[in-house]
Amino acid sequence: TSIPAPTVKDGDSKSDDDTSEEQISPAEKSLLQKIIRKGLVETTKDIEIQRQDPNSPLYSVKTFDALHLKPALLKGVYALGFNAPSRIQETALPTLLADPPQNMIAQSQSGTGKTAAFVLAMLSRVDVTKEYPQVLCLSPTYELAIQTGEVAAKMSRFCPEIKIKYAVRGEEISRGSKISEHIIIGTPGKVLDWGQKFKFFDLSKISVFVLDEADVMIATQGHQDQCIRIHKLLPRACQMMFFSATYEPEVMNFAEIIVSNPLIIRLLREEESLDNIKQYYIRCKNVDEKYTAITNIYGVITIGQAIIFCHTKKTASWLAGKMTKDGHAVAILSGDLTVEQRISVLDRFRAGLEKVLITTNVLARGIDVEQVTIVVNFDLPMDQNRQADCETYLHRIGRTGRFGKSGIAINLIDSDHAMELCRTIEKHFGKKIHYLDAEDADEIE
Ligand code: ADP
């Protein structure tokens, strides 16, 4: 029995399937980006410093050794494979670790090392002789809090005396007890409950406050108010650290409420480009020929991994089902999965257990993953009016970074309309999309 091809021709369907996956929340997007990324985003940009207390000189470090961390903590940093501070860390870390403590607002795109920076600051500020929470980190969701906690656990693996407590759903504490852990990482609602309502810990004894993913935080109903309520209960001398991947007026207004007299540092987003990407198109008569093209491509991927973008969930799951049935190891990331399932799919893909990831637009941004060498557009990206969506094309295919990792993009064309989209995209970027004979997929290497 063969799996029937999707009956609705992609792009002709205006059903919910088309867009349902693109509507994942900012928090989920941020999480997926964290999971899929193996290392730092390279950057050619310089740090922008927006406000600086004239009384405090600004330092920058080129090595972790120069930070004079506790040896066990430094060991933990190196054990993570970090050789040198990232661009944002070079400037952020000396300030975050300075005495007297300084407040900071830092903005840079996902993957530039913000989490690692504030986790290091959190860990180094802990006084283990005091058995109560001193460091509080707010994250927008359960999953993001866990991600941060895992970084903290790894970085502090040689400092077993530092204890971390999650204040997230599912964690319960019996009435009247007190939290003895040094660091609390949690979501605003739970932290308010524990700190204000149940008094499981004393917010007025917190000396380091981290607000992570501020842009995601304000996109979540009620979170901003809860953060502000928590902030009001913190002591004046508490060090405030505020992080965001984006820089909008709402984020900055929020920042101004939370952080007084801050050092503001920004790292501009690295632009994506098609410069080092070889682009091709393959003519196919129908969806079955597209499938054949995919299997040919699969056959020639010897190194690296591929991501295949489909326009609808339906096509994505059809393709995944058929490839699996034909004995190919593929992963599928679809909107039908739970958050846990998505994490596990991306974890496996990042670990290289599957060579191919099939998805819709969920990952359109943030797929600049080193090990992905081939991106296939099973369907060309288009907007609601069926016009070429050049921006999405660039997010899917483009790469950042000065070392210009090269890549290959293959567009499957099965109609005149698809050919038109392809021509429009080609013209828009002024970069040739070469014809590739369906039989000659091996030419691409
Ligand atoms: P952000 O919080 O800005 O998204 P992260 O701190 O999560 O960035 O870092 C992105 C990725 O880079 C993670 O996989 C992290 O382990 C890694 N990383 C962070 N700092 C360094 C460093 N100094 N050297 C090498 N890798 C790093």
XYZ file of C-alpha atoms and ligand atoms in Angstrom:
472
model
C 0.000 0.000 0.000
C 1.328 3.394 -0.845
C 0.585 6.521 1.053
C -1.611 8.757 -1.089
C -0.220 12.147 -1.941
C -2.011 15.102 -0.395
C -5.104 15.882 -2.413
C -5.144 19.575 -1.728
C -2.560 21.179 -3.904
C -0.259 23.216 -1.745
C -0.966 26.847 -1.918
C -4.460 26.346 -3.211
C -5.597 25.513 0.244
C -6.623 28.355 2.453
C -7.445 26.085 5.335
C -6.133 26.526 8.856
C -3.393 24.069 8.012
C -1.615 26.794 6.120
C -0.959 29.080 8.963
C -1.611 27.189 12.152
C 2.044 26.400 12.628
C 3.215 29.922 12.077
C 1.202 31.062 15.029
C 3.327 29.462 17.682
C 3.957 31.815 20.548
C 7.102 33.937 20.904
C 8.021 31.793 23.908
C 7.867 28.603 21.864
C 9.851 30.204 19.056
C 12.524 31.229 21.454
C 12.645 27.757 22.945
C 12.940 26.038 19.562
C 15.792 28.341 18.624
C 17.620 27.466 21.792
C 17.201 23.768 21.218
C 18.233 23.701 17.580
C 21.325 25.814 18.043
C 24.563 24.061 18.835
C 26.802 27.020 19.422
C 27.212 30.731 19.293
C 25.888 32.914 16.523
C 28.921 34.477 14.925
C 28.903 38.192 14.723
C 30.824 40.857 12.901
C 29.045 43.656 14.692
C 30.503 45.767 17.438
C 28.857 46.255 20.789
C 26.936 49.486 21.098
C 27.047 51.084 24.496
C 24.134 53.365 25.067
C 24.468 54.689 28.516
C 27.353 54.558 30.820
C 27.753 55.835 34.271
C 30.657 58.258 33.838
C 31.964 57.265 37.271
C 32.412 53.629 36.404
C 34.909 52.776 33.729
C 33.893 50.137 31.273
C 35.949 47.017 31.063
C 36.041 44.337 28.485
C 37.733 40.944 28.695
C 39.090 38.633 26.047
C 39.442 35.598 28.295
C 37.440 33.929 31.029
C 40.615 33.782 33.147
C 40.643 37.571 33.278
C 37.352 37.516 35.181
C 38.952 36.076 38.321
C 36.197 33.575 38.849
C 36.259 30.947 41.547
C 38.436 28.142 40.150
C 35.628 25.568 40.282
C 33.355 27.887 38.359
C 36.000 28.649 35.760
C 36.487 24.919 35.380
C 32.760 24.555 34.761
C 32.882 27.212 32.052
C 35.722 25.479 30.256
C 34.030 22.112 30.679
C 31.146 23.505 28.642
C 33.591 23.972 25.803
C 33.682 27.746 26.056
C 37.171 28.902 25.163
C 36.679 32.631 25.102
C 33.846 35.033 25.895
C 31.418 35.811 23.098
C 31.115 39.360 21.823
C 28.339 40.264 24.232
C 30.059 38.453 27.108
C 33.299 40.392 26.623
C 31.535 43.552 27.703
C 28.697 42.178 29.823
C 30.665 39.927 32.149
C 33.050 42.454 33.715
C 30.068 44.693 34.468
C 27.877 41.897 35.765
C 30.674 40.689 38.041
C 31.863 44.127 39.138
C 31.873 45.315 42.712
C 29.954 47.276 43.650
C 27.337 45.577 41.492
C 26.069 47.414 38.428
C 22.750 47.209 36.673
C 22.563 46.174 33.067
C 20.204 46.042 30.139
C 21.538 43.862 27.358
C 20.004 43.194 23.998
C 21.239 40.847 21.339
C 19.711 38.227 19.138
C 19.172 34.692 20.296
C 22.322 32.590 20.337
C 24.843 35.295 21.172
C 25.621 34.162 24.717
C 23.310 36.157 26.977
C 22.120 33.179 29.015
C 25.616 31.907 29.616
C 26.641 35.401 30.721
C 23.969 35.952 33.328
C 24.112 32.365 34.567
C 27.803 32.843 35.225
C 27.068 36.092 37.048
C 24.314 34.424 39.080
C 26.563 31.561 40.119
C 29.496 33.742 41.027
C 27.350 35.979 43.234
C 26.086 33.152 45.430
C 27.241 33.054 49.032
C 26.941 29.385 49.921
C 27.316 30.058 53.631
C 23.845 31.587 53.551
C 21.105 29.038 53.168
C 18.392 31.093 51.542
C 17.592 32.391 48.049
C 19.869 35.263 47.016
C 19.527 35.109 43.277
C 16.237 35.250 41.417
C 15.854 34.660 37.702
C 12.525 35.123 35.931
C 11.781 33.332 32.679
C 8.567 33.584 30.654
C 7.697 29.896 30.588
C 8.291 26.596 32.318
C 10.418 25.304 29.458
C 12.588 28.404 29.213
C 13.167 28.316 32.971
C 14.283 24.691 32.690
C 16.663 25.551 29.835
C 18.300 28.239 31.957
C 18.445 25.909 34.947
C 20.185 23.282 32.875
C 22.861 25.753 31.821
C 23.304 26.713 35.480
C 23.522 23.069 36.537
C 26.160 22.328 33.908
C 28.203 25.422 34.618
C 28.173 24.735 38.366
C 28.961 21.055 38.128
C 32.225 21.563 40.023
C 30.451 23.689 42.628
C 28.042 21.133 44.077
C 27.437 23.352 47.095
C 25.437 25.809 44.964
C 21.795 24.769 45.020
C 19.099 25.730 42.528
C 15.342 25.612 42.941
C 12.788 25.847 40.141
C 9.702 27.931 40.819
C 7.561 26.564 38.018
C 4.314 24.691 37.597
C 4.402 21.234 39.070
C 6.813 22.210 41.847
C 5.097 22.175 45.196
C 6.273 23.120 48.679
C 4.454 22.391 51.913
C 3.003 25.345 53.768
C 5.194 26.978 56.319
C 8.475 25.661 54.969
C 11.356 27.812 53.766
C 13.428 27.483 50.647
C 17.106 26.927 51.436
C 18.435 26.865 47.863
C 20.606 29.809 46.800
C 19.138 30.393 43.357
C 15.524 30.448 42.257
C 14.709 30.188 38.577
C 11.054 30.470 37.779
C 8.061 31.992 36.102
C 6.567 35.247 37.445
C 3.279 33.810 38.747
C 4.873 31.042 40.738
C 7.579 33.332 42.091
C 4.959 35.806 43.300
C 3.029 32.979 44.954
C 6.085 31.623 46.678
C 7.640 34.936 47.615
C 4.670 37.115 48.412
C 1.704 34.887 49.150
C 3.251 31.878 50.887
C 6.505 33.491 52.039
C 8.549 30.434 51.166
C 11.427 32.832 50.678
C 12.140 36.460 51.384
C 12.169 38.672 48.289
C 13.855 41.404 50.307
C 16.943 39.208 50.672
C 17.481 38.833 46.946
C 20.706 40.481 45.848
C 20.711 39.552 42.174
C 17.623 39.789 39.986
C 17.629 38.575 36.389
C 14.807 39.197 33.988
C 15.386 37.043 30.957
C 13.625 37.138 27.595
C 11.964 40.426 28.404
C 10.493 40.701 24.925
C 8.855 37.312 25.272
C 7.781 38.222 28.768
C 5.802 41.246 27.662
C 4.212 39.214 24.875
C 2.690 36.973 27.538
C -0.488 38.267 29.097
C -0.057 39.395 32.697
C 3.644 38.628 32.964
C 4.832 42.186 32.794
C 2.637 43.241 35.711
C 3.744 40.276 37.765
C 7.399 41.106 37.081
C 6.820 44.669 38.208
C 5.108 43.471 41.385
C 8.036 41.197 42.147
C 10.469 43.976 41.398
C 8.762 46.229 43.950
C 9.473 43.721 46.699
C 13.195 43.550 45.992
C 15.701 45.535 48.001
C 17.052 48.770 46.588
C 20.592 47.507 46.413
C 19.628 44.454 44.400
C 21.597 44.099 41.195
C 19.249 44.131 38.195
C 20.013 42.363 34.944
C 17.616 42.670 32.062
C 17.898 40.711 28.819
C 16.045 40.834 25.563
C 16.555 39.479 22.062
C 14.808 42.464 20.515
C 14.829 46.164 21.103
C 11.473 47.856 20.853
C 10.016 50.832 22.710
C 7.784 48.537 24.808
C 10.771 46.473 25.857
C 12.784 49.546 26.718
C 9.917 51.113 28.659
C 9.665 47.906 30.643
C 13.421 47.933 31.152
C 13.379 51.484 32.497
C 10.863 50.440 35.159
C 12.908 47.479 36.290
C 16.460 48.749 35.998
C 17.724 52.005 37.374
C 20.925 53.628 36.213
C 21.854 50.768 33.912
C 24.627 50.177 31.510
C 22.842 49.447 28.247
C 24.622 47.272 25.759
C 23.391 46.182 22.374
C 24.636 43.944 19.655
C 22.971 44.525 16.327
C 21.517 41.550 14.579
C 23.699 39.954 11.987
C 22.054 40.176 8.586
C 21.286 37.006 6.737
C 22.653 36.721 3.240
C 22.586 34.350 0.291
C 26.208 35.071 -0.602
C 27.609 31.675 0.184
C 24.569 29.673 -0.817
C 24.358 27.773 -4.065
C 20.755 27.916 -5.165
C 19.078 25.463 -7.508
C 15.671 24.587 -8.790
C 14.406 21.254 -10.030
C 11.411 20.929 -12.348
C 8.952 18.284 -11.276
C 5.684 17.322 -12.956
C 3.830 16.572 -9.791
C 4.191 15.800 -6.132
C 5.406 12.269 -6.836
C 8.278 13.632 -8.863
C 9.025 16.009 -6.023
C 9.223 12.986 -3.798
C 11.650 11.304 -6.176
C 13.786 14.422 -6.200
C 13.844 14.380 -2.400
C 14.973 10.776 -2.272
C 17.716 11.534 -4.795
C 18.868 14.409 -2.643
C 18.701 12.233 0.455
C 20.967 9.758 -1.282
C 23.721 12.303 -1.829
C 23.787 13.841 1.639
C 26.860 12.212 3.008
C 27.924 14.937 5.329
C 25.724 17.396 7.078
C 22.005 17.497 7.458
C 19.038 18.803 5.526
C 15.886 20.679 6.373
C 12.871 20.362 4.091
C 10.229 23.086 4.198
C 6.661 22.328 3.194
C 3.833 24.794 2.874
C 1.304 22.835 4.886
C 1.318 20.458 7.809
C -0.477 17.989 5.622
C 2.305 17.854 3.058
C 4.916 17.716 5.795
C 3.351 14.728 7.479
C 2.683 12.993 4.165
C 6.330 13.431 3.174
C 7.624 12.274 6.538
C 5.359 9.238 6.496
C 6.398 8.226 3.010
C 10.110 8.709 3.613
C 9.949 6.775 6.847
C 8.116 3.974 5.115
C 10.835 3.888 2.472
C 13.381 3.385 5.187
C 14.809 6.900 5.565
C 15.521 8.329 8.985
C 13.630 11.601 9.063
C 12.345 13.832 11.807
C 9.244 15.950 11.558
C 8.520 19.113 13.446
C 4.859 19.898 13.289
C 2.361 22.015 15.098
C 0.569 18.904 16.289
C 3.381 18.016 18.648
C 3.443 18.921 22.293
C 6.235 21.166 23.491
C 8.021 18.150 24.992
C 7.801 16.290 21.700
C 9.183 19.258 19.796
C 12.099 19.509 22.177
C 12.845 15.846 21.742
C 12.599 16.045 17.926
C 15.021 18.970 17.811
C 17.347 17.405 20.360
C 17.608 14.301 18.234
C 18.155 16.309 15.071
C 20.793 18.476 16.673
C 22.527 15.333 17.869
C 22.519 14.084 14.289
C 20.296 11.061 14.869
C 18.329 12.034 11.789
C 19.814 13.531 8.656
C 16.627 15.198 7.567
C 14.165 17.438 9.338
C 10.826 18.114 7.686
C 8.945 21.172 8.811
C 6.729 24.078 7.857
C 7.564 27.665 8.672
C 8.057 27.044 12.377
C 11.796 27.203 12.006
C 11.977 29.844 9.336
C 14.205 31.943 11.514
C 17.049 30.522 13.488
C 17.924 27.563 11.348
C 21.387 28.957 10.863
C 22.688 25.749 12.283
C 26.168 24.847 11.208
C 25.504 21.226 10.496
C 22.641 21.963 8.107
C 24.171 22.077 4.649
C 21.107 21.610 2.469
C 17.790 23.402 2.666
C 15.026 22.150 0.410
C 11.908 24.107 -0.382
C 9.434 21.360 -1.124
C 7.148 24.317 -1.665
C 8.328 27.853 -2.281
C 7.342 30.285 0.417
C 4.460 32.557 -0.466
C 2.200 34.939 1.349
C -1.568 34.808 1.715
C -1.991 36.321 -1.726
C 0.149 33.569 -3.214
C 2.917 36.052 -3.960
C 6.544 35.131 -3.392
C 7.527 35.584 0.251
C 11.124 36.685 -0.205
C 11.672 37.435 3.453
C 10.730 33.924 4.508
C 12.910 32.560 1.710
C 15.876 34.451 3.121
C 15.149 33.242 6.665
C 14.982 29.659 5.470
C 18.005 29.708 3.198
C 20.197 32.594 4.273
C 23.221 32.370 6.502
C 24.954 34.792 8.759
C 28.511 35.095 9.849
C 31.684 36.269 8.334
C 33.211 32.868 7.879
C 30.599 32.297 5.256
C 29.719 28.725 5.853
C 28.516 27.556 2.503
C 25.228 25.864 1.899
C 22.949 24.550 -0.765
C 19.346 25.455 -1.410
C 17.103 23.403 -3.660
C 13.697 24.552 -4.796
C 11.221 22.031 -6.145
C 9.035 23.483 -8.888
C 5.908 21.675 -9.984
C 3.799 24.381 -11.616
C 4.018 27.543 -13.623
C 3.032 29.438 -10.526
C 5.886 27.906 -8.552
C 8.257 28.804 -11.396
C 6.999 32.369 -11.221
C 7.659 32.494 -7.481
C 11.137 31.190 -8.099
C 11.838 33.847 -10.742
C 10.528 36.571 -8.465
C 12.774 35.450 -5.639
C 15.747 35.228 -7.980
C 15.143 38.744 -9.214
C 14.506 40.117 -5.754
C 17.890 39.012 -4.441
C 19.740 39.326 -7.724
C 21.267 35.904 -7.144
C 21.011 33.211 -9.757
C 18.959 30.120 -8.985
C 20.464 27.459 -11.210
C 18.595 24.756 -13.060
C 19.327 21.269 -11.846
C 18.253 18.159 -13.705
C 16.157 15.971 -11.448
C 18.337 12.992 -12.333
C 21.536 14.794 -11.487
C 21.084 15.465 -7.836
C 24.609 14.216 -7.286
C 25.867 17.249 -9.193
C 25.143 19.334 -6.179
C 28.119 18.097 -4.227
P 21.428 33.507 24.166
O 21.011 33.472 25.597
O 21.872 34.864 23.706
O 20.419 32.902 23.242
P 23.234 31.388 24.915
O 23.902 31.835 26.140
O 22.122 30.397 25.061
O 22.737 32.611 24.026
O 24.360 30.809 23.956
C 24.068 30.280 22.673
C 24.865 29.013 22.447
O 26.256 29.313 22.473
C 24.659 27.967 23.523
O 24.696 26.698 22.892
C 25.844 28.137 24.448
O 26.195 26.928 25.077
C 26.920 28.616 23.516
N 27.854 29.560 24.136
C 27.564 30.587 24.968
N 28.678 31.261 25.315
C 29.705 30.651 24.674
C 31.125 30.877 24.623
N 31.696 31.873 25.274
N 31.859 30.043 23.854
C 31.276 29.033 23.171
N 29.965 28.760 23.183
C 29.176 29.563 23.917
